[in-house]
mmCIF file of the C-alpha atoms, coordinates in Angstrom:
data_MODEL
# 
_entry.id   MODEL 
# 
loop_
_atom_site.group_PDB 
_atom_site.id 
_atom_site.type_symbol 
_atom_site.label_atom_id 
_atom_site.label_alt_id 
_atom_site.label_comp_id 
_atom_site.label_asym_id 
_atom_site.label_entity_id 
_atom_site.label_seq_id 
_atom_site.pdbx_PDB_ins_code 
_atom_site.Cartn_x 
_atom_site.Cartn_y 
_atom_site.Cartn_z 
_atom_site.occupancy 
_atom_site.B_iso_or_equiv 
_atom_site.pdbx_formal_charge 
_atom_site.auth_seq_id 
_atom_site.auth_comp_id 
_atom_site.auth_asym_id 
_atom_site.auth_atom_id 
_atom_site.pdbx_PDB_model_num 
ATOM 1  C CA . MET A 1 1  ? 93.463  2.070   4.128  1.00 0.00 ? 1  MET A CA 1 
ATOM 2  C CA . VAL A 1 2  ? 93.252  0.168   7.420  1.00 0.00 ? 2  VAL A CA 1 
ATOM 3  C CA . MET A 1 3  ? 91.533  -3.190  7.378  1.00 0.00 ? 3  MET A CA 1 
ATOM 4  C CA . ASP A 1 4  ? 89.754  -4.274  10.552 1.00 0.00 ? 4  ASP A CA 1 
ATOM 5  C CA . ILE A 1 5  ? 90.156  -8.004  11.233 1.00 0.00 ? 5  ILE A CA 1 
ATOM 6  C CA . ALA A 1 6  ? 87.132  -9.600  12.882 1.00 0.00 ? 6  ALA A CA 1 
ATOM 7  C CA . GLU A 1 7  ? 87.729  -11.761 15.931 1.00 0.00 ? 7  GLU A CA 1 
ATOM 8  C CA . ARG A 1 8  ? 86.723  -15.388 15.357 1.00 0.00 ? 8  ARG A CA 1 
ATOM 9  C CA . LEU A 1 9  ? 85.486  -17.874 17.908 1.00 0.00 ? 9  LEU A CA 1 
ATOM 10 C CA . GLY A 1 10 ? 85.618  -21.622 17.386 1.00 0.00 ? 10 GLY A CA 1 
ATOM 11 C CA . LEU A 1 11 ? 82.611  -23.732 18.350 1.00 0.00 ? 11 LEU A CA 1 
ATOM 12 C CA . ALA A 1 12 ? 82.270  -27.481 18.632 1.00 0.00 ? 12 ALA A CA 1 
ATOM 13 C CA . VAL A 1 13 ? 78.634  -28.314 17.901 1.00 0.00 ? 13 VAL A CA 1 
ATOM 14 C CA . TRP A 1 14 ? 77.583  -31.874 18.805 1.00 0.00 ? 14 TRP A CA 1 
ATOM 15 C CA . VAL A 1 15 ? 74.747  -32.973 16.513 1.00 0.00 ? 15 VAL A CA 1 
ATOM 16 C CA . LYS A 1 16 ? 72.276  -35.839 16.071 1.00 0.00 ? 16 LYS A CA 1 
ATOM 17 C CA . ASP A 1 17 ? 72.059  -35.591 12.272 1.00 0.00 ? 17 ASP A CA 1 
ATOM 18 C CA . LEU A 1 18 ? 75.074  -34.712 10.112 1.00 0.00 ? 18 LEU A CA 1 
ATOM 19 C CA . LYS A 1 19 ? 73.035  -34.039 6.998  1.00 0.00 ? 19 LYS A CA 1 
ATOM 20 C CA . ALA A 1 20 ? 71.028  -31.361 8.799  1.00 0.00 ? 20 ALA A CA 1 
ATOM 21 C CA . ALA A 1 21 ? 74.228  -30.041 10.409 1.00 0.00 ? 21 ALA A CA 1 
ATOM 22 C CA . ARG A 1 22 ? 75.434  -28.748 7.039  1.00 0.00 ? 22 ARG A CA 1 
ATOM 23 C CA . SER A 1 23 ? 72.948  -25.922 7.444  1.00 0.00 ? 23 SER A CA 1 
ATOM 24 C CA . LEU A 1 24 ? 75.210  -24.536 10.200 1.00 0.00 ? 24 LEU A CA 1 
ATOM 25 C CA . GLY A 1 25 ? 77.241  -23.033 7.372  1.00 0.00 ? 25 GLY A CA 1 
ATOM 26 C CA . ARG A 1 26 ? 74.714  -20.191 7.277  1.00 0.00 ? 26 ARG A CA 1 
ATOM 27 C CA . MET A 1 27 ? 75.828  -19.090 10.747 1.00 0.00 ? 27 MET A CA 1 
ATOM 28 C CA . GLY A 1 28 ? 79.588  -19.381 10.322 1.00 0.00 ? 28 GLY A CA 1 
ATOM 29 C CA . ASN A 1 29 ? 82.427  -21.094 8.490  1.00 0.00 ? 29 ASN A CA 1 
ATOM 30 C CA . ILE A 1 30 ? 82.417  -24.873 8.849  1.00 0.00 ? 30 ILE A CA 1 
ATOM 31 C CA . HIS A 1 31 ? 86.002  -25.998 9.436  1.00 0.00 ? 31 HIS A CA 1 
ATOM 32 C CA . TYR A 1 32 ? 85.521  -29.727 10.069 1.00 0.00 ? 32 TYR A CA 1 
ATOM 33 C CA . ILE A 1 33 ? 82.743  -32.317 10.239 1.00 0.00 ? 33 ILE A CA 1 
ATOM 34 C CA . SER A 1 34 ? 83.400  -35.530 12.160 1.00 0.00 ? 34 SER A CA 1 
ATOM 35 C CA . LYS A 1 35 ? 81.276  -38.394 10.875 1.00 0.00 ? 35 LYS A CA 1 
ATOM 36 C CA . ARG A 1 36 ? 82.456  -40.797 13.570 1.00 0.00 ? 36 ARG A CA 1 
ATOM 37 C CA . LEU A 1 37 ? 81.918  -38.544 16.599 1.00 0.00 ? 37 LEU A CA 1 
ATOM 38 C CA . ASN A 1 38 ? 78.993  -36.512 15.156 1.00 0.00 ? 38 ASN A CA 1 
ATOM 39 C CA . TYR A 1 39 ? 80.265  -32.992 15.697 1.00 0.00 ? 39 TYR A CA 1 
ATOM 40 C CA . VAL A 1 40 ? 80.854  -29.931 13.560 1.00 0.00 ? 40 VAL A CA 1 
ATOM 41 C CA . TYR A 1 41 ? 83.648  -27.455 14.250 1.00 0.00 ? 41 TYR A CA 1 
ATOM 42 C CA . LEU A 1 42 ? 82.797  -24.016 13.004 1.00 0.00 ? 42 LEU A CA 1 
ATOM 43 C CA . TYR A 1 43 ? 84.115  -20.485 13.296 1.00 0.00 ? 43 TYR A CA 1 
ATOM 44 C CA . VAL A 1 44 ? 81.759  -17.605 14.039 1.00 0.00 ? 44 VAL A CA 1 
ATOM 45 C CA . ASP A 1 45 ? 82.146  -13.852 14.474 1.00 0.00 ? 45 ASP A CA 1 
ATOM 46 C CA . GLY A 1 46 ? 83.367  -13.236 18.029 1.00 0.00 ? 46 GLY A CA 1 
ATOM 47 C CA . ARG A 1 47 ? 81.216  -10.133 18.503 1.00 0.00 ? 47 ARG A CA 1 
ATOM 48 C CA . LYS A 1 48 ? 77.989  -11.982 17.669 1.00 0.00 ? 48 LYS A CA 1 
ATOM 49 C CA . ALA A 1 49 ? 78.989  -15.273 19.325 1.00 0.00 ? 49 ALA A CA 1 
ATOM 50 C CA . ASP A 1 50 ? 76.554  -15.213 22.258 1.00 0.00 ? 50 ASP A CA 1 
ATOM 51 C CA . GLN A 1 51 ? 73.551  -14.594 20.006 1.00 0.00 ? 51 GLN A CA 1 
ATOM 52 C CA . LEU A 1 52 ? 74.645  -17.289 17.548 1.00 0.00 ? 52 LEU A CA 1 
ATOM 53 C CA . ILE A 1 53 ? 75.266  -19.857 20.286 1.00 0.00 ? 53 ILE A CA 1 
ATOM 54 C CA . HIS A 1 54 ? 71.759  -19.269 21.616 1.00 0.00 ? 54 HIS A CA 1 
ATOM 55 C CA . ARG A 1 55 ? 70.302  -19.721 18.108 1.00 0.00 ? 55 ARG A CA 1 
ATOM 56 C CA . ILE A 1 56 ? 72.355  -22.874 17.469 1.00 0.00 ? 56 ILE A CA 1 
ATOM 57 C CA . GLU A 1 57 ? 71.360  -24.470 20.788 1.00 0.00 ? 57 GLU A CA 1 
ATOM 58 C CA . ARG A 1 58 ? 67.671  -24.127 19.886 1.00 0.00 ? 58 ARG A CA 1 
ATOM 59 C CA . LEU A 1 59 ? 68.036  -26.135 16.648 1.00 0.00 ? 59 LEU A CA 1 
ATOM 60 C CA . PRO A 1 60 ? 66.345  -29.570 16.900 1.00 0.00 ? 60 PRO A CA 1 
ATOM 61 C CA . TYR A 1 61 ? 69.365  -31.580 15.708 1.00 0.00 ? 61 TYR A CA 1 
ATOM 62 C CA . VAL A 1 62 ? 71.885  -29.974 18.128 1.00 0.00 ? 62 VAL A CA 1 
ATOM 63 C CA . GLN A 1 63 ? 72.802  -31.780 21.350 1.00 0.00 ? 63 GLN A CA 1 
ATOM 64 C CA . ARG A 1 64 ? 75.253  -29.262 22.833 1.00 0.00 ? 64 ARG A CA 1 
ATOM 65 C CA . VAL A 1 65 ? 77.616  -26.421 21.920 1.00 0.00 ? 65 VAL A CA 1 
ATOM 66 C CA . GLU A 1 66 ? 81.105  -25.943 23.366 1.00 0.00 ? 66 GLU A CA 1 
ATOM 67 C CA . ARG A 1 67 ? 83.200  -22.787 23.030 1.00 0.00 ? 67 ARG A CA 1 
ATOM 68 C CA . SER A 1 68 ? 86.846  -22.980 22.066 1.00 0.00 ? 68 SER A CA 1 
ATOM 69 C CA . GLN A 1 69 ? 89.237  -22.693 25.007 1.00 0.00 ? 69 GLN A CA 1 
ATOM 70 C CA . ARG A 1 70 ? 91.985  -21.181 22.849 1.00 0.00 ? 70 ARG A CA 1 
ATOM 71 C CA . THR A 1 71 ? 91.641  -17.688 24.350 1.00 0.00 ? 71 THR A CA 1 
ATOM 72 C CA . ARG A 1 72 ? 92.247  -19.083 27.844 1.00 0.00 ? 72 ARG A CA 1 
ATOM 73 C CA . ILE A 1 73 ? 95.377  -21.044 26.934 1.00 0.00 ? 73 ILE A CA 1 
ATOM 74 C CA . SER A 1 74 ? 98.754  -19.366 27.294 1.00 0.00 ? 74 SER A CA 1 
ATOM 75 C CA . LEU A 1 75 ? 100.604 -19.413 23.980 1.00 0.00 ? 75 LEU A CA 1 
ATOM 76 C CA . ASP A 1 76 ? 103.945 -18.357 25.470 1.00 0.00 ? 76 ASP A CA 1 
ATOM 77 C CA . PHE A 1 77 ? 106.223 -21.349 24.938 1.00 0.00 ? 77 PHE A CA 1 
ATOM 78 C CA . SER A 1 78 ? 109.531 -19.723 25.816 1.00 0.00 ? 78 SER A CA 1 
ATOM 79 C CA . LYS A 1 79 ? 111.436 -21.198 28.737 1.00 0.00 ? 79 LYS A CA 1 
ATOM 80 C CA . THR A 1 80 ? 114.143 -19.617 30.776 1.00 0.00 ? 80 THR A CA 1 
ATOM 81 C CA . ILE A 1 81 ? 117.051 -21.982 31.236 1.00 0.00 ? 81 ILE A CA 1 
ATOM 82 C CA . ASN A 1 82 ? 118.925 -21.626 34.493 1.00 0.00 ? 82 ASN A CA 1 
ATOM 83 C CA . SER A 1 83 ? 122.491 -22.893 34.118 1.00 0.00 ? 83 SER A CA 1 
# 
């Protein structure tokens, strides 16, 4: 049996009201809520990300939504040492 792993996308959602922001859990998995900076970091399904971002941006308590830049960052940390 082969299990298909869904691609996740991280979103930083800047909000006006943290209490209302808990309802974002219906759209994805809330990873972190910052009380000081008023943002919620949540993971959503990568295939449905564009639709979800559009829905999240229309919520009255949301200021802006930022996508994770992790896919654009090179994770190759090996160095060649020339001696």
